[in-house]
Short mmCIF file of C-alpha atoms (C1' of nucleotides) in Angstrom, two decimals:
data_model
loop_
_atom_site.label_atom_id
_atom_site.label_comp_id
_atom_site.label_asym_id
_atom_site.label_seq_id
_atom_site.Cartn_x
_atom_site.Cartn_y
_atom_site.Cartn_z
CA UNK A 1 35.67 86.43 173.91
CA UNK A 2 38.09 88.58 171.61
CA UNK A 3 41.36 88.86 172.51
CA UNK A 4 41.54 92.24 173.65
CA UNK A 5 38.94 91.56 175.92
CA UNK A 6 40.53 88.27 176.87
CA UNK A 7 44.00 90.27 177.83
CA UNK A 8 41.90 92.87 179.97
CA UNK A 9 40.19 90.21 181.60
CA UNK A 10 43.75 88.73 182.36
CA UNK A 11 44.74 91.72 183.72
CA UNK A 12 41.41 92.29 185.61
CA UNK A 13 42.32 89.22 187.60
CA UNK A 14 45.45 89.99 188.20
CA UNK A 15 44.64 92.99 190.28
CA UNK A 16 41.83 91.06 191.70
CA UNK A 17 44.16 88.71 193.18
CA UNK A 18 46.99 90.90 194.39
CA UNK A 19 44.32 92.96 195.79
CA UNK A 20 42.80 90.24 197.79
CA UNK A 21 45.79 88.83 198.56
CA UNK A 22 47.00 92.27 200.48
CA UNK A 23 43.36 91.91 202.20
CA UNK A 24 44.21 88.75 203.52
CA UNK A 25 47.30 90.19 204.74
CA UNK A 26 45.79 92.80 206.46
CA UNK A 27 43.59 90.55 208.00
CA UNK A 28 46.39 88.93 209.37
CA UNK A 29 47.57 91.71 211.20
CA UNK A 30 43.89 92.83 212.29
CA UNK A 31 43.89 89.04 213.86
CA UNK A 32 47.34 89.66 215.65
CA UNK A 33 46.63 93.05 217.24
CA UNK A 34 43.47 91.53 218.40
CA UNK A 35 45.54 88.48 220.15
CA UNK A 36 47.98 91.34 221.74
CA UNK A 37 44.82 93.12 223.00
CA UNK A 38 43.48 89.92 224.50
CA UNK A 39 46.91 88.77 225.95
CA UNK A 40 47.27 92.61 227.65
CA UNK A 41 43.55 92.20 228.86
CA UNK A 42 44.56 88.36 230.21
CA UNK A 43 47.78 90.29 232.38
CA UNK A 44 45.37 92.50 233.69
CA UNK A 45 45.42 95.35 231.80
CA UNK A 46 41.77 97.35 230.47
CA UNK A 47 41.74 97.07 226.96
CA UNK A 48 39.71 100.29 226.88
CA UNK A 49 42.22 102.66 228.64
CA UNK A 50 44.89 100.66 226.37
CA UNK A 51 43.43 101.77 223.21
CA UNK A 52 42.87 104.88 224.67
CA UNK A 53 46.61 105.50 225.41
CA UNK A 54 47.49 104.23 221.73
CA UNK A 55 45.11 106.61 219.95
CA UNK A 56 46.58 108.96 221.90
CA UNK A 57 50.20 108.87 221.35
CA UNK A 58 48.90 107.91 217.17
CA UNK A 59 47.55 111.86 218.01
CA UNK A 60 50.92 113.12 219.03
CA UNK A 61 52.94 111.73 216.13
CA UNK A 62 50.38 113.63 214.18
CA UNK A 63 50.31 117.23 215.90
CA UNK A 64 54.65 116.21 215.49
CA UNK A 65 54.29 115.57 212.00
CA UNK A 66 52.30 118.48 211.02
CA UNK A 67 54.46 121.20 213.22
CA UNK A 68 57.53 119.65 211.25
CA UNK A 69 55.53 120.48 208.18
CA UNK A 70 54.51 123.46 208.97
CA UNK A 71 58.14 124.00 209.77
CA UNK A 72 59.68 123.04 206.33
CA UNK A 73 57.14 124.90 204.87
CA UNK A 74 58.25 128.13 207.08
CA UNK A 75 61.75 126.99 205.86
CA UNK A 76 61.07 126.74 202.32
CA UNK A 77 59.57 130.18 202.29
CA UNK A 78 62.90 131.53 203.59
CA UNK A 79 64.43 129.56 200.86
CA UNK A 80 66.12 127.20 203.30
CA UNK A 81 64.42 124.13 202.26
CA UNK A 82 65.63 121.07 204.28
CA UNK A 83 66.98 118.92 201.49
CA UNK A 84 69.04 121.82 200.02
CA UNK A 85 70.74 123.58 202.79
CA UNK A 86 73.23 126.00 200.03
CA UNK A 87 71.58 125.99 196.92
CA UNK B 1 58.15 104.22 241.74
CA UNK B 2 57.44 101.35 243.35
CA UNK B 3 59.62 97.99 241.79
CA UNK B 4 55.61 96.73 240.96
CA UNK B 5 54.86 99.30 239.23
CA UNK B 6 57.91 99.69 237.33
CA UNK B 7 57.76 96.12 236.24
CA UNK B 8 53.59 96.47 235.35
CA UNK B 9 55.06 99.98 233.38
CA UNK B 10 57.16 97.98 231.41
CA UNK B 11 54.75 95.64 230.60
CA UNK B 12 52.43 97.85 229.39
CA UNK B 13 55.10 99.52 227.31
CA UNK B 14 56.18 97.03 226.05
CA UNK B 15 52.32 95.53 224.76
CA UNK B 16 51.90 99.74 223.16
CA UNK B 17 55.10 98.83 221.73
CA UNK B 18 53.78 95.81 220.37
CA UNK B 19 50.56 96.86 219.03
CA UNK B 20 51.75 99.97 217.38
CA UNK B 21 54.32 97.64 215.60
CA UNK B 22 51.04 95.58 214.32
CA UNK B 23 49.30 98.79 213.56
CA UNK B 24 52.40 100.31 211.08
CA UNK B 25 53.17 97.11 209.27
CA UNK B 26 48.67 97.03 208.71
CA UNK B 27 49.32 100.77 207.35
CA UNK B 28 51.66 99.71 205.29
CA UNK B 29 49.42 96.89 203.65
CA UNK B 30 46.60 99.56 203.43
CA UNK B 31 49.23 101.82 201.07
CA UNK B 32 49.89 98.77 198.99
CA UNK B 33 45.86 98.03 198.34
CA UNK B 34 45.63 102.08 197.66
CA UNK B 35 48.51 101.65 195.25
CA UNK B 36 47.45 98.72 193.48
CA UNK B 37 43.70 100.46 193.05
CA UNK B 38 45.76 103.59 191.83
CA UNK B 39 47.82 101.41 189.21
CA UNK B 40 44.42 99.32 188.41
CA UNK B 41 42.95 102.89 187.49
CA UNK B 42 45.88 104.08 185.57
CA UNK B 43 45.01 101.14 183.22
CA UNK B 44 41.54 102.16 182.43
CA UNK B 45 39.79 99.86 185.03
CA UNK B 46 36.87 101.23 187.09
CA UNK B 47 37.88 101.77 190.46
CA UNK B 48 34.73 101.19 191.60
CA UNK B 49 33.08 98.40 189.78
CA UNK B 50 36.57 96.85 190.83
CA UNK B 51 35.51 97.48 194.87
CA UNK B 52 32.60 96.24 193.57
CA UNK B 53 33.65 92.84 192.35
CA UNK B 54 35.92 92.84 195.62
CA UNK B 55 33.36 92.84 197.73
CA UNK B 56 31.01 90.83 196.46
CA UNK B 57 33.32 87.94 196.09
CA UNK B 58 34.12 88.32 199.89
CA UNK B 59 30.36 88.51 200.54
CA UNK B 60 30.42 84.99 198.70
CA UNK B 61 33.06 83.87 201.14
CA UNK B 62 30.97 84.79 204.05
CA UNK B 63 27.72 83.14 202.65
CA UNK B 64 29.81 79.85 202.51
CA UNK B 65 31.16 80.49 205.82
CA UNK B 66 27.54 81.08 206.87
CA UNK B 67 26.28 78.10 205.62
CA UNK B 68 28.96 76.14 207.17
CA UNK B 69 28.48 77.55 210.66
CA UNK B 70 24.84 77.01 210.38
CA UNK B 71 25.01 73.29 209.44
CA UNK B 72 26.94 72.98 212.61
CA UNK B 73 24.66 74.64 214.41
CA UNK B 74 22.06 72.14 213.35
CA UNK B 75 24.41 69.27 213.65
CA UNK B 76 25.00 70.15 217.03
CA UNK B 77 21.01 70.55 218.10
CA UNK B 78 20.96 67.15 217.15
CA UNK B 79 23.91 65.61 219.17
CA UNK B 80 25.89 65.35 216.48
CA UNK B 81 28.39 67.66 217.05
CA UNK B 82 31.10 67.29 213.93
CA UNK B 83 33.92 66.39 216.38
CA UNK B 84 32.01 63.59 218.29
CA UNK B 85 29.99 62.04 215.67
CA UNK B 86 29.28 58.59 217.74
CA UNK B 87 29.17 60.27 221.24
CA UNK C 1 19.62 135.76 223.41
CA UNK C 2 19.33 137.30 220.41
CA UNK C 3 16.46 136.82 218.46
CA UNK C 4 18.22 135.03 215.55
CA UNK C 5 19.54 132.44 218.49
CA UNK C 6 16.45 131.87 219.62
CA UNK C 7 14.85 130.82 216.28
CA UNK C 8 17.99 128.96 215.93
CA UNK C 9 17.51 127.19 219.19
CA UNK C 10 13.96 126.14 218.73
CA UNK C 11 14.89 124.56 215.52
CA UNK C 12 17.89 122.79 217.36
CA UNK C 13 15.45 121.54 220.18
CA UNK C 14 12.94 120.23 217.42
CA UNK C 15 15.15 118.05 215.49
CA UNK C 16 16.31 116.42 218.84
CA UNK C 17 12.85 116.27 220.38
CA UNK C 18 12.28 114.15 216.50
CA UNK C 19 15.04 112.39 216.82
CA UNK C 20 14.80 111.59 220.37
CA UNK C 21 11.10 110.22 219.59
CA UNK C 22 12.13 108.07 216.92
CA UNK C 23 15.28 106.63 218.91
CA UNK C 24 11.97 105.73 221.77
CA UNK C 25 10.06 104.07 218.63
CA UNK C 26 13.13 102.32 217.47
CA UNK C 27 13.94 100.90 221.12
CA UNK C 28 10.34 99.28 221.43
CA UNK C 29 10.47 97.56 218.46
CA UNK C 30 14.07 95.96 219.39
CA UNK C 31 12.24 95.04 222.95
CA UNK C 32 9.57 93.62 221.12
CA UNK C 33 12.12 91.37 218.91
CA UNK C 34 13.98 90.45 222.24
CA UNK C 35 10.19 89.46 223.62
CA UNK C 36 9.74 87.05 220.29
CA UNK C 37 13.41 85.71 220.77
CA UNK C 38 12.10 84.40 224.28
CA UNK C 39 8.80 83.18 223.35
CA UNK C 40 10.73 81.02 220.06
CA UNK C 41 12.58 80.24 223.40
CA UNK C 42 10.57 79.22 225.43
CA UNK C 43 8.68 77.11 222.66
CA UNK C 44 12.07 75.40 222.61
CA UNK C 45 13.80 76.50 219.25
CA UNK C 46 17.49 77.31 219.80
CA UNK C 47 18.17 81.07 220.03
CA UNK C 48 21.23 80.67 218.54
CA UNK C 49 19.80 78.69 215.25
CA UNK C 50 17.14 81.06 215.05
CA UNK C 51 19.60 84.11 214.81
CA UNK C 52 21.34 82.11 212.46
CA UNK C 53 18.66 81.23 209.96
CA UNK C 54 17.62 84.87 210.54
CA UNK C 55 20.95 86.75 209.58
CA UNK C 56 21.96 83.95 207.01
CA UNK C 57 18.62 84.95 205.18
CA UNK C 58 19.33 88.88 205.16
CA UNK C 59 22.55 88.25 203.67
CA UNK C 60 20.73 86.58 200.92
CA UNK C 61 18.98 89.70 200.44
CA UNK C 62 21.88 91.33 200.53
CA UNK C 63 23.79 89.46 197.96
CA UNK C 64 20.62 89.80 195.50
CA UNK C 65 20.76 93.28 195.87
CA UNK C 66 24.74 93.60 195.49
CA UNK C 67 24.73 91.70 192.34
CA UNK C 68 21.95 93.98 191.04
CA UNK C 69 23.64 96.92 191.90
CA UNK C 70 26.94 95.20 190.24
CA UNK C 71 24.86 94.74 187.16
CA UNK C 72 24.04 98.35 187.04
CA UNK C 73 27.80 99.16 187.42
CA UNK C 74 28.62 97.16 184.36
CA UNK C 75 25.86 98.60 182.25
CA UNK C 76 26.58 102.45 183.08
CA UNK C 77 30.13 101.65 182.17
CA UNK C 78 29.27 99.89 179.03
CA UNK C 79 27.08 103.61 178.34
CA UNK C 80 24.24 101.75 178.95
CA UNK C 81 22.90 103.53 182.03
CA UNK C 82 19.15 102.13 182.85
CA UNK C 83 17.65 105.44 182.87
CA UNK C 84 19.11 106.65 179.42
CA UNK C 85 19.50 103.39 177.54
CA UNK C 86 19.80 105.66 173.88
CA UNK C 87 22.06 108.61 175.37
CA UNK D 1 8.34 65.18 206.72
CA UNK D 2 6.49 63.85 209.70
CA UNK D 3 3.25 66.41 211.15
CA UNK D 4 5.39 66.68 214.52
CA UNK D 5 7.84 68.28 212.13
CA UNK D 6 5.36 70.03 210.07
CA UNK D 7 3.83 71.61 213.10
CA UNK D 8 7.19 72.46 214.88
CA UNK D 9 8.35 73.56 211.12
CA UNK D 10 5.60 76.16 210.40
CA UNK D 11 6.00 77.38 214.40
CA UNK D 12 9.63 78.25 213.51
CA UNK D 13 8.59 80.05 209.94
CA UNK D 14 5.91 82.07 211.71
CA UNK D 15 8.66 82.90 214.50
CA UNK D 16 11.10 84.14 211.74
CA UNK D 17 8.47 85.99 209.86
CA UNK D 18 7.16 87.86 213.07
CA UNK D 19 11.04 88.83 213.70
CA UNK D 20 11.56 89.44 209.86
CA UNK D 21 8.73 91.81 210.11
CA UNK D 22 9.90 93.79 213.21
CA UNK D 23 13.45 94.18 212.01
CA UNK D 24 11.83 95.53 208.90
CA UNK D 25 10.13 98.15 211.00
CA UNK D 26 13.17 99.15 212.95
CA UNK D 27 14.74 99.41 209.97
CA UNK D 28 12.69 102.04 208.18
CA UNK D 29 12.30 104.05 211.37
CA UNK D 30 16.32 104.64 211.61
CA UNK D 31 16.05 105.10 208.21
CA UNK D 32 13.91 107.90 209.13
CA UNK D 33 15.99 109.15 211.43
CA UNK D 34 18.76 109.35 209.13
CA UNK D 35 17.00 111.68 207.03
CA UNK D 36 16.12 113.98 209.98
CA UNK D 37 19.96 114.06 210.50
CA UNK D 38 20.27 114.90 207.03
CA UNK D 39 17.83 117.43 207.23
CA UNK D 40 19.35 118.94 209.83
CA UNK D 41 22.42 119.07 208.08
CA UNK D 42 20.75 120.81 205.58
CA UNK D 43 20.04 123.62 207.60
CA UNK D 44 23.57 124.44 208.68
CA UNK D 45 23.73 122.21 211.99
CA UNK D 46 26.46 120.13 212.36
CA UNK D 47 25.30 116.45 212.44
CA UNK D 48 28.27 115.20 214.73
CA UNK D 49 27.31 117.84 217.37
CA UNK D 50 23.76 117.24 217.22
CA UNK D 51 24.67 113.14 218.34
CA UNK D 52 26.66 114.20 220.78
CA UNK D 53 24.08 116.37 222.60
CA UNK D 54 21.58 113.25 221.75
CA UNK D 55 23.89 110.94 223.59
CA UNK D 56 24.49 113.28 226.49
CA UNK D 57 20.77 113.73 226.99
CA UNK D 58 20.26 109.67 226.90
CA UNK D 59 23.25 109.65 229.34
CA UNK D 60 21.25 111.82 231.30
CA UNK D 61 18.04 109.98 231.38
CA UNK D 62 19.97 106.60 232.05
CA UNK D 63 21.58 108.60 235.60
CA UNK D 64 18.56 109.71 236.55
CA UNK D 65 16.80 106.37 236.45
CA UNK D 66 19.51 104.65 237.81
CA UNK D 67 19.05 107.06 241.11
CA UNK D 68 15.28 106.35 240.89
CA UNK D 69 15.60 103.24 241.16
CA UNK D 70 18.31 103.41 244.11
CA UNK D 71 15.66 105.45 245.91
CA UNK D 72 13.34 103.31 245.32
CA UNK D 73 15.47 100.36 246.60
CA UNK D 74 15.81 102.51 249.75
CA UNK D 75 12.33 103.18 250.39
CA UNK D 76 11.46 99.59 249.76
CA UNK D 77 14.49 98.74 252.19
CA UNK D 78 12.37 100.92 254.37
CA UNK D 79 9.16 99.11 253.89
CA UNK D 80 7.69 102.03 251.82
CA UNK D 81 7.70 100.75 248.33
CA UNK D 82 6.29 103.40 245.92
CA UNK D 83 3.33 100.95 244.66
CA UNK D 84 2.19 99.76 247.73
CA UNK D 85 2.14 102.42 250.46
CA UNK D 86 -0.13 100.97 253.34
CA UNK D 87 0.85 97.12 252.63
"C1'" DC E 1 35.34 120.64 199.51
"C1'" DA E 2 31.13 118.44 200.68
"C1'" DC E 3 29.04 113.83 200.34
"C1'" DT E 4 28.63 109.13 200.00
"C1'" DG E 5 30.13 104.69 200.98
"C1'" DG E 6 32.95 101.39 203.32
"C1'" DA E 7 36.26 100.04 207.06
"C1'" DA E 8 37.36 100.17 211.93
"C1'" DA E 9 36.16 100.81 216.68
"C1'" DA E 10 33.01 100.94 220.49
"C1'" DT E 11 29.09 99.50 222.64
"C1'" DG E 12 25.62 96.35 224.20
"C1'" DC E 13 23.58 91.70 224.35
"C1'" DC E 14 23.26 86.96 224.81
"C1'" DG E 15 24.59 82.59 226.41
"C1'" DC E 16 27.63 79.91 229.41
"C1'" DG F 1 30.29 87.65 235.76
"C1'" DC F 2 32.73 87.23 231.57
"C1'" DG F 3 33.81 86.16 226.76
"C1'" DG F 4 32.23 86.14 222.22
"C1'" DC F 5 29.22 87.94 218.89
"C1'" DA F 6 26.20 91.18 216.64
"C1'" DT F 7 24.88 95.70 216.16
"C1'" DT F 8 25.77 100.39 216.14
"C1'" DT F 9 28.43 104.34 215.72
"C1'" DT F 10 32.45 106.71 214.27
"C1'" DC F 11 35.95 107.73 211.15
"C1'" DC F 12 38.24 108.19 206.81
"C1'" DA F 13 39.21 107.68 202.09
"C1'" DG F 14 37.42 108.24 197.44
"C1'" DT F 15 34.44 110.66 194.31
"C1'" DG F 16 32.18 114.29 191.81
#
DNA sequence: CACTGGAAAATGCCGC
DNA sequence: GCGGCATTTTCCAGTG
């Protein structure tokens, strides 16, 4: 193999790796929310109206995130951008 | 509210609190992958040959896995389970 | 209803009287795998084996086809796409 | 390989080839009804409506044979079971 | 910006 | 009857 290709291949696995290594990661978590879901289900609680309630409330934070966007952008219009209150 | 209630509230707050916790910190991870695909891109690489490659080396992972669990499986129809080889 | 509605409806109602017919055809033929599942059954092979064997033999398919569809990856981005090999 | 082992060996291969063979066929048939989805896609309907109006429908049928078959749980509670009127 | 492909979630099924 | 597993469906990001 020539060099060049040699360093690209290097390089090639190096993203491999980090990017398998953040999969694992995430895995991980994925793994630990399922335990929390299990534990809530072993104290009683229904794992359906649980996930229910949490894709809820991911909802609201949302809708809140785009009315505060559509809020800077009402404020940046006015030329009262957030980050530079007297400019 | 009833002193039952308030304590079963809690604990259900406290298991959203939990799992929404999980779910951030798994966002976060999610951003790094996209970021590291981004930077793999900037350098020329093939974003999707490289999901390519990253997926067929976990498919590899599950074939072993597979294998493993289905060696098992016949080690167990014949009353050799791997845990109680002499029972 | 309008006229334009009602063409519009009758198309609506074909596609889900198709789709509805297929979902009946689809249903039978998962009974009828449930009916050979019981009959391996009741011939004494394991269920869960069986399934095994089964599923661990798709995913060989599977993996054939991945790496084949890898190999096309690398060739269209060596320029070497399989259906214009002197572009 | 011994001919108990032989026979019980090509029982299990025709048993996986007879599944094989049906999960084939349920595969190409929702195959097929992908492509009707797509097709009516193609013709301006929206595809996550459509299976939403499917699964209300199947929702529908499952109700109403779910009260059949209370009534007929009644009337055979009665001694009037549909199949067998002057038993 | 519509479409395809892949990940995540929900549902249903089987065995215990 | 329930828990675990497989399948199915839904959702979302990436791509052209």
């Amino acid at each position: 193999m020539s060099d060049v290709s040699a360093v690209a291949g290097d390089h090639l696995r190096s993203f491999i790796e980090r990017i398998e290594r953040l999969e694992e990661e995430k895995k991980t978590i994925a793994d630990d929310i399922k335990d929390v879901y299990a534990e809530a289900k072993g104290n009683g609680f229904d794992t359906k109206v649980l996930r229910k309630i949490i894709s809820i409330r991911k909802q609201d934070q949302n809708e809140r995130q785009e009315q505060e966007a559509i809020l800077d952008l009402y404020l940046q219009a006015l030329g009262m951008g957030p980050d530079m209150p007297d400019e």
